[in-house]
Short mmCIF file of C-alpha atoms in Angstrom, two decimals:
data_model
loop_
_atom_site.label_atom_id
_atom_site.label_comp_id
_atom_site.label_asym_id
_atom_site.label_seq_id
_atom_site.Cartn_x
_atom_site.Cartn_y
_atom_site.Cartn_z
CA MET F 1 26.55 7.44 -13.04
CA LYS F 2 28.81 5.87 -9.57
CA ASN F 3 27.96 3.08 -7.87
CA ILE F 4 24.52 4.46 -5.89
CA TYR F 5 23.77 3.12 -2.11
CA ALA F 6 21.07 3.78 -0.12
CA VAL F 7 20.99 4.62 3.61
CA ILE F 8 17.50 5.08 5.00
CA LEU F 9 16.87 6.80 8.73
CA ALA F 10 13.99 4.22 10.38
CA ALA F 11 15.13 4.40 13.89
CA GLY F 12 13.23 6.88 15.54
CA GLN F 13 10.09 5.70 18.00
CA GLY F 14 7.81 8.63 16.40
CA THR F 15 6.44 9.86 20.12
CA ARG F 16 3.98 12.33 18.63
CA MET F 17 2.54 9.72 16.53
CA LYS F 18 1.09 8.69 20.21
CA SER F 19 0.82 4.83 19.01
CA LYS F 20 1.72 1.27 19.54
CA LEU F 21 2.51 1.10 15.88
CA TYR F 22 6.16 2.01 15.31
CA LYS F 23 6.10 5.33 13.20
CA VAL F 24 7.66 4.49 9.88
CA LEU F 25 4.78 1.53 9.48
CA HIS F 26 1.85 3.79 9.77
CA SER F 27 0.52 3.87 5.97
CA VAL F 28 -0.12 6.06 3.46
CA CYS F 29 -2.81 4.89 0.33
CA GLY F 30 -2.36 1.14 2.00
CA LYS F 31 1.22 0.99 2.16
CA PRO F 32 3.71 1.48 5.19
CA MET F 33 5.62 5.23 4.75
CA VAL F 34 9.07 3.13 4.68
CA GLU F 35 8.01 0.80 2.29
CA HIS F 36 7.46 3.76 -0.14
CA VAL F 37 10.72 5.39 0.45
CA VAL F 38 12.05 1.74 -0.30
CA ASP F 39 10.12 0.94 -3.24
CA HIS F 40 10.94 4.41 -4.61
CA ILE F 41 14.94 3.94 -4.15
CA GLN F 42 14.36 0.34 -5.71
CA THR F 43 13.92 2.28 -9.33
CA LEU F 44 16.98 4.05 -8.91
CA ASP F 45 19.42 0.85 -9.38
CA VAL F 46 21.10 1.03 -6.40
CA ALA F 47 23.72 -0.95 -5.51
CA ARG F 48 22.93 -1.70 -1.84
CA THR F 49 20.11 -0.30 0.47
CA VAL F 50 20.79 -0.28 4.28
CA SER F 51 17.77 0.69 6.55
CA ILE F 52 18.86 2.30 10.17
CA VAL F 53 16.10 0.39 12.98
CA GLY F 54 15.57 0.68 16.40
CA HIS F 55 12.17 0.53 17.94
CA GLY F 56 10.14 -1.84 16.38
CA ALA F 57 12.96 -3.27 14.24
CA GLU F 58 11.71 -6.64 13.89
CA LYS F 59 8.23 -5.52 12.77
CA VAL F 60 10.00 -3.13 10.14
CA LYS F 61 12.06 -6.33 8.63
CA GLU F 62 9.39 -8.29 8.67
CA GLN F 63 7.80 -5.34 6.36
CA LEU F 64 10.59 -4.81 4.30
CA GLY F 65 12.12 -8.30 3.97
CA ASP F 66 14.89 -8.56 1.73
CA LYS F 67 14.34 -5.10 0.41
CA SER F 68 16.97 -3.59 2.58
CA GLU F 69 19.79 -4.56 4.40
CA TYR F 70 19.49 -3.71 8.38
CA VAL F 71 21.40 -2.29 11.08
CA LEU F 72 20.53 -1.35 14.64
CA GLN F 73 20.51 2.01 16.77
CA ALA F 74 20.52 0.47 19.70
CA GLU F 75 20.44 3.90 21.21
CA GLN F 76 18.66 7.02 19.09
CA LEU F 77 21.64 9.97 19.69
CA GLY F 78 20.61 11.83 17.08
CA THR F 79 20.65 11.41 12.51
CA GLY F 80 24.56 11.70 12.15
CA HIS F 81 24.69 9.18 14.90
CA ALA F 82 22.10 6.82 13.04
CA VAL F 83 24.29 6.98 9.74
CA GLN F 84 26.90 6.19 11.67
CA GLN F 85 25.48 2.74 12.13
CA ALA F 86 26.04 1.66 8.57
CA GLU F 87 29.86 2.06 8.46
CA SER F 88 30.38 -1.59 8.97
CA LEU F 89 28.22 -2.05 5.75
CA LEU F 90 29.21 0.96 3.58
CA GLY F 91 32.43 2.72 5.01
CA ASP F 92 34.84 1.29 2.51
CA LEU F 93 33.33 1.48 -0.82
CA GLU F 94 33.60 3.54 -3.56
CA GLY F 95 30.41 5.95 -4.75
CA THR F 96 27.42 7.73 -3.86
CA THR F 97 25.08 7.33 -0.78
CA ILE F 98 21.95 8.92 -0.75
CA VAL F 99 20.52 9.43 3.00
CA ILE F 100 16.57 9.80 3.47
CA CYS F 101 14.03 9.31 6.11
CA GLY F 102 11.66 6.52 6.56
CA ASP F 103 8.97 8.85 7.15
CA THR F 104 8.84 10.80 3.80
CA PRO F 105 6.82 8.75 1.69
CA LEU F 106 5.84 11.58 -1.15
CA ILE F 107 9.28 12.31 -2.01
CA ARG F 108 9.41 11.32 -5.91
CA PRO F 109 11.81 8.80 -7.33
CA GLU F 110 12.49 11.68 -10.41
CA THR F 111 13.42 13.93 -7.54
CA MET F 112 15.84 11.54 -6.18
CA LYS F 113 17.45 10.80 -9.40
CA ALA F 114 18.07 14.64 -10.13
CA LEU F 115 19.49 15.00 -6.51
CA ILE F 116 22.05 12.12 -7.62
CA GLU F 117 22.60 13.61 -10.82
CA HIS F 118 23.41 17.12 -9.38
CA HIS F 119 25.27 15.91 -7.13
CA GLU F 120 27.78 14.06 -9.42
CA SER F 121 27.55 17.24 -12.03
CA GLU F 122 28.80 19.18 -9.59
CA ASN F 123 31.37 16.89 -8.79
CA ALA F 124 30.34 17.51 -4.48
CA LYS F 125 30.99 15.81 -1.52
CA ALA F 126 27.70 16.69 -0.63
CA THR F 127 24.38 17.60 -1.93
CA ILE F 128 21.63 18.67 0.10
CA LEU F 129 18.02 18.55 -1.26
CA THR F 130 16.57 21.87 -0.17
CA ALA F 131 13.03 23.62 -0.98
CA VAL F 132 11.54 26.86 0.05
CA ALA F 133 8.91 26.90 2.54
CA GLU F 134 6.19 29.35 3.55
CA ASP F 135 6.31 28.48 6.89
CA PRO F 136 9.50 27.13 7.80
CA THR F 137 9.14 27.00 11.35
CA GLY F 138 10.96 23.67 12.67
CA TYR F 139 13.15 22.80 9.96
CA GLY F 140 16.77 23.53 9.66
CA ARG F 141 17.63 26.31 7.43
CA VAL F 142 20.02 26.18 4.54
CA LEU F 143 22.34 29.28 5.04
CA ARG F 144 24.03 30.58 1.71
CA ALA F 145 26.97 32.83 1.36
CA ALA F 146 27.00 36.02 -1.35
CA ASP F 147 27.38 33.61 -4.42
CA GLY F 148 25.03 31.56 -3.66
CA GLN F 149 27.04 28.55 -2.40
CA VAL F 150 25.64 26.52 0.98
CA GLU F 151 27.54 27.45 3.73
CA ALA F 152 25.94 25.48 6.62
CA ILE F 153 22.69 24.15 7.59
CA VAL F 154 21.48 25.36 11.23
CA GLU F 155 18.51 23.28 12.97
CA HIS F 156 15.67 25.43 13.93
CA LYS F 157 15.98 25.08 17.75
CA ASP F 158 19.50 26.45 17.41
CA ALA F 159 19.16 29.28 14.83
CA THR F 160 19.47 32.88 15.89
CA GLU F 161 16.65 34.98 14.80
CA GLU F 162 18.28 36.16 11.57
CA GLN F 163 18.67 32.43 10.80
CA ARG F 164 14.85 31.75 11.10
CA LEU F 165 13.78 34.07 8.89
CA VAL F 166 15.31 32.13 6.09
CA THR F 167 12.66 30.23 4.05
CA GLU F 168 15.19 27.52 2.31
CA ILE F 169 15.07 24.42 4.02
CA ASN F 170 16.67 21.33 4.97
CA THR F 171 14.22 18.41 3.84
CA GLY F 172 16.53 15.99 5.45
CA THR F 173 17.38 13.73 2.23
CA TYR F 174 21.24 14.14 0.95
CA CYS F 175 23.59 12.88 -1.22
CA PHE F 176 27.06 12.24 -0.03
CA ASP F 177 30.84 10.74 -1.30
CA ASN F 178 30.46 7.54 0.31
CA LYS F 179 34.05 7.40 2.07
CA ALA F 180 34.04 11.69 2.33
CA LEU F 181 30.86 10.77 4.58
CA PHE F 182 31.75 8.30 6.87
CA THR F 183 35.13 9.83 7.71
CA ALA F 184 33.33 13.37 8.30
CA LEU F 185 31.01 11.60 10.54
CA LYS F 186 33.88 10.91 13.41
CA SER F 187 34.42 14.27 13.76
CA VAL F 188 30.64 14.87 14.48
CA ASN F 189 29.96 16.05 18.05
CA ASN F 190 26.76 16.86 20.23
CA ASP F 191 27.57 20.48 21.36
CA ASN F 192 24.08 21.74 20.57
CA VAL F 193 20.58 22.01 22.40
CA GLN F 194 19.24 18.63 21.58
CA GLY F 195 22.42 17.08 23.10
CA GLU F 196 22.53 14.73 19.77
CA TYR F 197 24.76 14.04 16.78
CA TYR F 198 23.28 15.58 13.47
CA LEU F 199 23.85 14.46 10.36
CA PRO F 200 23.65 18.08 8.95
CA ASP F 201 26.83 18.89 10.98
CA VAL F 202 28.53 16.60 8.16
CA ILE F 203 27.97 19.93 5.64
CA SER F 204 29.99 22.40 7.86
CA ILE F 205 32.93 19.41 8.25
CA LEU F 206 33.02 19.42 4.62
CA LYS F 207 32.79 23.28 3.84
CA GLU F 208 36.07 23.42 6.65
CA GLN F 209 37.82 21.10 4.79
CA GLY F 210 37.46 23.31 1.80
CA GLU F 211 35.02 21.02 -0.17
CA ILE F 212 32.45 21.31 -2.72
CA VAL F 213 28.94 21.56 -0.73
CA ALA F 214 25.99 21.76 -3.49
CA ALA F 215 21.81 21.82 -3.16
CA SER F 216 19.86 20.73 -5.31
CA ILE F 217 15.86 22.64 -4.84
CA CYS F 218 12.60 20.76 -5.04
CA ASP F 219 10.47 22.47 -6.67
CA ASP F 220 7.05 20.88 -5.07
CA PHE F 221 7.27 21.53 -1.38
CA SER F 222 5.08 18.85 -0.40
CA GLU F 223 7.04 15.90 -1.70
CA THR F 224 9.26 16.95 1.44
CA LEU F 225 6.46 16.69 4.47
CA GLY F 226 7.84 14.62 6.74
CA VAL F 227 5.11 12.78 9.00
CA ASN F 228 5.41 12.79 12.74
CA ASP F 229 2.14 12.91 13.81
CA ARG F 230 -1.61 12.24 13.12
CA PHE F 231 -2.23 15.26 11.26
CA ALA F 232 0.79 15.11 8.59
CA LEU F 233 -0.30 11.76 8.10
CA ALA F 234 -3.43 12.79 6.87
CA GLN F 235 -1.92 15.31 5.29
CA ALA F 236 0.46 12.71 3.41
CA GLU F 237 -2.75 10.61 2.22
CA THR F 238 -4.31 13.49 0.95
CA LEU F 239 -1.55 14.35 -1.35
CA MET F 240 -0.46 11.09 -2.62
CA ARG F 241 -4.13 10.33 -3.28
CA ALA F 242 -4.49 13.05 -5.40
CA ARG F 243 -1.04 11.57 -7.13
CA ILE F 244 -2.27 8.56 -7.80
CA ASN F 245 -6.08 9.37 -8.82
CA GLU F 246 -4.19 11.85 -11.57
CA LYS F 247 -2.45 9.15 -12.82
CA HIS F 248 -5.24 6.94 -13.75
CA MET F 249 -7.28 9.87 -14.64
CA ARG F 250 -4.97 10.86 -17.23
CA ASN F 251 -4.27 7.15 -18.68
CA GLY F 252 -7.73 7.22 -19.61
CA VAL F 253 -9.86 6.05 -16.23
CA THR F 254 -13.10 8.07 -15.36
CA ILE F 255 -13.01 8.44 -11.84
CA ILE F 256 -16.38 10.44 -10.95
CA ASN F 257 -15.34 11.87 -7.73
CA PRO F 258 -11.53 12.20 -6.74
CA ASP F 259 -11.84 13.13 -3.12
CA ASN F 260 -13.85 10.23 -2.55
CA THR F 261 -12.17 7.47 -4.06
CA TYR F 262 -9.41 5.82 -2.60
CA ILE F 263 -6.97 3.99 -5.04
CA GLY F 264 -3.35 2.11 -3.38
CA THR F 265 -0.18 2.71 -5.11
CA ASP F 266 -0.11 -0.91 -6.85
CA VAL F 267 -3.26 -0.72 -8.86
CA GLU F 268 -3.55 -1.25 -12.15
CA ILE F 269 -6.79 0.02 -14.28
CA GLY F 270 -7.66 -0.10 -17.86
CA ARG F 271 -8.52 2.42 -19.93
CA ASP F 272 -12.01 3.70 -20.26
CA THR F 273 -13.04 2.27 -16.85
CA ILE F 274 -15.46 4.12 -14.54
CA LEU F 275 -15.08 4.58 -10.58
CA LEU F 276 -18.22 5.41 -9.04
CA PRO F 277 -18.16 7.58 -5.62
CA GLY F 278 -16.67 5.63 -2.36
CA THR F 279 -14.62 3.25 -4.37
CA MET F 280 -11.44 2.23 -2.59
CA LEU F 281 -9.11 -0.46 -4.14
CA GLU F 282 -5.92 -1.68 -1.86
CA GLY F 283 -3.03 -3.83 -2.16
CA LYS F 284 -2.28 -5.47 -5.90
CA VAL F 285 -5.56 -5.04 -7.70
CA VAL F 286 -5.26 -5.11 -11.30
CA ILE F 287 -8.90 -4.17 -13.11
CA GLY F 288 -9.74 -4.31 -17.43
CA GLU F 289 -10.90 -1.83 -19.51
CA ASP F 290 -14.74 -0.68 -19.69
CA CYS F 291 -15.27 -1.70 -16.33
CA VAL F 292 -18.04 0.25 -13.61
CA ILE F 293 -16.51 -0.02 -10.09
CA GLY F 294 -18.53 1.10 -7.33
CA PRO F 295 -20.25 2.80 -5.88
CA ASN F 296 -18.94 2.19 -2.33
CA THR F 297 -16.70 -1.05 -3.03
CA HIS F 298 -14.24 -2.19 -1.69
CA VAL F 299 -11.47 -4.27 -3.88
CA LYS F 300 -8.53 -5.94 -2.35
CA ASP F 301 -6.05 -7.46 -3.84
CA SER F 302 -7.88 -9.25 -6.71
CA GLN F 303 -8.27 -9.16 -10.39
CA ILE F 304 -11.29 -8.32 -12.18
CA GLY F 305 -11.37 -8.88 -15.82
CA ASP F 306 -13.05 -6.51 -18.72
CA ARG F 307 -16.38 -5.06 -18.70
CA THR F 308 -17.16 -6.42 -15.64
CA ASN F 309 -19.64 -4.45 -13.23
CA VAL F 310 -18.93 -4.71 -9.35
CA LYS F 311 -21.44 -2.47 -7.03
CA ASN F 312 -21.87 -2.09 -3.59
CA SER F 313 -19.75 -4.94 -2.96
CA VAL F 314 -16.42 -6.45 -1.08
CA VAL F 315 -13.84 -8.44 -3.18
CA GLU F 316 -11.08 -9.92 -1.57
CA GLU F 317 -8.00 -11.66 -2.63
CA SER F 318 -10.06 -13.22 -6.20
CA VAL F 319 -10.74 -13.16 -9.62
CA ILE F 320 -13.44 -12.11 -11.68
CA GLY F 321 -13.47 -12.79 -15.41
CA GLU F 322 -14.93 -10.55 -18.15
CA ASP F 323 -18.14 -9.59 -18.26
CA VAL F 324 -19.50 -10.34 -15.00
CA ALA F 325 -21.99 -8.57 -12.63
CA VAL F 326 -21.38 -8.63 -8.99
CA GLY F 327 -23.79 -7.28 -6.70
CA PRO F 328 -25.10 -5.15 -5.01
CA PHE F 329 -24.22 -5.78 -1.25
CA ALA F 330 -21.98 -9.31 -2.76
CA HIS F 331 -19.38 -10.21 -0.57
CA LEU F 332 -16.61 -12.67 -2.55
CA ARG F 333 -14.10 -13.48 0.03
CA PRO F 334 -10.55 -14.97 -0.53
CA ALA F 335 -9.89 -17.68 -2.72
CA SER F 336 -13.04 -17.28 -5.01
CA ASN F 337 -12.53 -17.14 -8.50
CA VAL F 338 -15.92 -16.07 -11.00
CA GLY F 339 -15.70 -17.12 -14.59
CA ASN F 340 -16.43 -14.66 -17.53
CA HIS F 341 -20.54 -14.10 -18.02
CA ALA F 342 -21.22 -15.01 -14.57
CA LYS F 343 -23.29 -13.49 -12.16
CA VAL F 344 -22.75 -12.77 -8.30
CA GLY F 345 -25.99 -11.23 -7.52
CA ASN F 346 -27.29 -9.23 -3.97
CA PHE F 347 -26.70 -10.57 -0.57
CA VAL F 348 -24.50 -13.44 -1.88
CA GLU F 349 -21.38 -14.47 -0.47
CA LEU F 350 -18.22 -16.64 -2.10
CA LYS F 351 -15.87 -18.26 -0.15
CA LYS F 352 -12.96 -20.51 -1.51
CA THR F 353 -15.27 -21.21 -4.62
CA THR F 354 -15.28 -20.84 -8.32
CA LEU F 355 -18.35 -20.22 -10.19
CA GLY F 356 -18.23 -21.37 -13.93
CA GLU F 357 -18.93 -19.83 -17.30
CA GLY F 358 -22.02 -18.08 -17.23
CA SER F 359 -23.42 -19.39 -14.08
CA LYS F 360 -25.62 -17.44 -11.72
CA ALA F 361 -26.31 -17.06 -7.95
CA SER F 362 -28.48 -14.11 -8.03
CA HIS F 363 -29.80 -13.41 -4.60
CA LEU F 364 -29.25 -14.34 -0.86
CA THR F 365 -26.85 -17.49 -1.06
CA TYR F 366 -23.70 -18.82 0.67
CA LEU F 367 -21.64 -20.73 -1.74
CA GLY F 368 -18.30 -21.84 0.49
CA ASP F 369 -15.49 -24.45 -0.63
CA ALA F 370 -17.17 -24.98 -3.75
CA GLU F 371 -16.48 -25.97 -6.98
CA ILE F 372 -18.99 -24.82 -9.58
CA GLY F 373 -19.30 -25.84 -13.18
CA ALA F 374 -20.48 -24.09 -16.18
CA ASP F 375 -24.38 -22.25 -16.63
CA VAL F 376 -25.25 -23.37 -13.40
CA ASN F 377 -28.13 -21.46 -11.92
CA ILE F 378 -28.02 -21.28 -7.89
CA GLY F 379 -31.23 -20.44 -6.61
CA CYS F 380 -32.01 -17.87 -3.76
CA GLY F 381 -31.38 -19.11 -0.45
CA THR F 382 -28.98 -22.04 -1.09
CA ILE F 383 -26.18 -22.61 0.83
CA THR F 384 -23.43 -25.31 0.57
CA VAL F 385 -23.58 -26.66 4.14
CA ASN F 386 -19.57 -26.84 4.66
CA TYR F 387 -18.98 -27.08 8.17
CA ASP F 388 -19.09 -29.71 10.64
CA GLY F 389 -17.57 -27.48 13.81
CA VAL F 390 -14.11 -29.12 12.82
CA ASN F 391 -13.54 -29.60 9.51
CA LYS F 392 -14.63 -27.67 5.83
CA PHE F 393 -15.72 -30.10 3.29
CA LYS F 394 -16.09 -29.15 -0.53
CA THR F 395 -19.18 -29.25 -2.63
CA ILE F 396 -19.16 -30.42 -6.73
CA ILE F 397 -21.65 -28.64 -8.66
CA LYS F 398 -21.12 -30.20 -12.36
CA ASP F 399 -21.92 -28.15 -15.50
CA LYS F 400 -25.81 -27.08 -16.29
CA ALA F 401 -26.88 -28.09 -12.84
CA PHE F 402 -30.37 -26.23 -11.50
CA VAL F 403 -30.53 -25.89 -8.04
CA GLY F 404 -33.83 -24.45 -6.49
CA CYS F 405 -34.46 -21.83 -4.12
CA ASN F 406 -33.60 -22.95 -0.28
CA ALA F 407 -31.41 -26.04 -0.70
CA ASN F 408 -28.79 -27.11 1.76
CA LEU F 409 -26.19 -28.57 -0.08
CA MET F 410 -24.66 -30.64 2.82
CA ALA F 411 -21.22 -31.32 2.00
CA PRO F 412 -19.19 -33.03 0.84
CA VAL F 413 -21.46 -33.79 -2.14
CA THR F 414 -21.42 -33.82 -5.93
CA LEU F 415 -24.51 -32.46 -7.88
CA GLY F 416 -24.08 -34.54 -11.73
CA GLU F 417 -24.38 -32.70 -15.07
CA LYS F 418 -28.11 -31.22 -15.78
CA SER F 419 -28.96 -32.57 -12.29
CA LEU F 420 -32.37 -30.77 -10.70
CA ILE F 421 -32.59 -29.90 -7.05
CA ALA F 422 -35.70 -29.26 -6.28
CA ALA F 423 -36.52 -26.43 -4.08
CA GLY F 424 -36.49 -26.85 -0.35
CA THR F 425 -34.73 -29.99 -0.52
CA THR F 426 -31.41 -30.87 1.60
CA VAL F 427 -28.84 -32.90 -0.50
CA SER F 428 -27.10 -35.26 1.79
CA LYS F 429 -26.02 -37.56 -1.17
CA ASP F 430 -24.26 -37.27 -4.44
CA VAL F 431 -27.20 -36.77 -7.24
CA PRO F 432 -26.43 -38.55 -10.83
CA ASP F 433 -26.25 -36.87 -13.94
CA ASN F 434 -29.99 -35.94 -15.34
CA ALA F 435 -31.40 -36.66 -11.98
CA LEU F 436 -33.68 -35.09 -9.92
CA ALA F 437 -33.45 -34.59 -6.38
CA ILE F 438 -35.50 -34.03 -3.78
CA GLY F 439 -35.91 -34.38 0.11
CA ARG F 440 -38.50 -32.64 1.61
CA SER F 441 -41.48 -33.35 3.58
CA ARG F 442 -44.75 -34.25 1.47
CA GLN F 443 -47.45 -31.32 2.17
CA GLU F 444 -50.56 -31.98 3.51
CA ASN F 445 -53.47 -29.64 3.92
CA LYS F 446 -55.85 -29.92 7.11
CA GLU F 447 -59.24 -28.83 6.28
CA ASN F 448 -61.08 -26.42 8.29
CA TYR F 449 -58.03 -26.89 10.57
CA VAL F 450 -57.89 -22.96 11.71
CA LYS F 451 -61.84 -22.93 13.07
#
């Protein structure tokens, strides 16, 4: 295979989205559309990837980082003009260039690879990725000669009534001989209804020069969906979600209701794990085997060990060990770490807290900025008083401590090993190992007070 280069068209404003957010940055299954495209391209072992940016250029660069090089299309004058902006980076190179739109997140890497391989096997100067549409309205039509060879592409707005009857459409994805592409672009003009420089005109130019122009048909039309408005965005979300869910189910994950389960593209799930309805897994999530997640649970950028149950809860940027019970209605905020065999019960909130192996916080508790050892019991209503209005302070609870209900632990404070904190106590100083801390008003009964 020759050197492969990629040009991603990501400069259009996307006015039909009617959004303050730049079009290609709208997310599908938790990832911006243009990042889906770039990630798929990177599986092809391309030598260079160049994104053509315009509106919202800085935000696109911020999102993609060093996954791509960038060139600016300051004025949007059509797809041909957009690709031409990459000439300073790619124009003199030998190889094959794939051109793809940044709003087509559903095109699979396998389809891109097949397009490139077909292009090179045909020794073509250009190859079009085409598809057959039931309703081709709005798409450029692929015109073929009697022998089946590609003759030209005509945009819908410029097509005759007869040409509009053609159902084979241009998906907007191409392969070109790199040098032939940039040479032909110099001959493209804007003599059309839109007054733009169309990339498909390169096809006609190459044909006039007697060069081979091929076409590779994509069997699944849904892959070629270009997202131009919110309706198409929802379609892309539905299609990709179904694709992701199917992959996990075929790999041994049980999804009780796939239509009501939302899994991001970068999620890993072990075999025999069950996802109950309303589960949403976002970002970099790794879940072990034999877990039960859900119902109505949101996990983002977190790791969950084997045989753990997370029910009706929210987990963000945290690590949960094996054989752990979380929820219902627990909230693990960022930088929380729950050890094996621990329990985080209903209405318990953790923030930047380590809960050691076998420790339990069963209900109605807030633990923030805390380091909690193994086999610790945290009573109902306990809070770490970690914030003085300016700074955060740490609470340390050592192994096998027992904290009674409704305790206030005023950080910074340390509770020693096997220490016992009496119910209702406000702890404002360190507690030694094996000690009992009690800090509350002595009960006093006043006989006959009510009378």
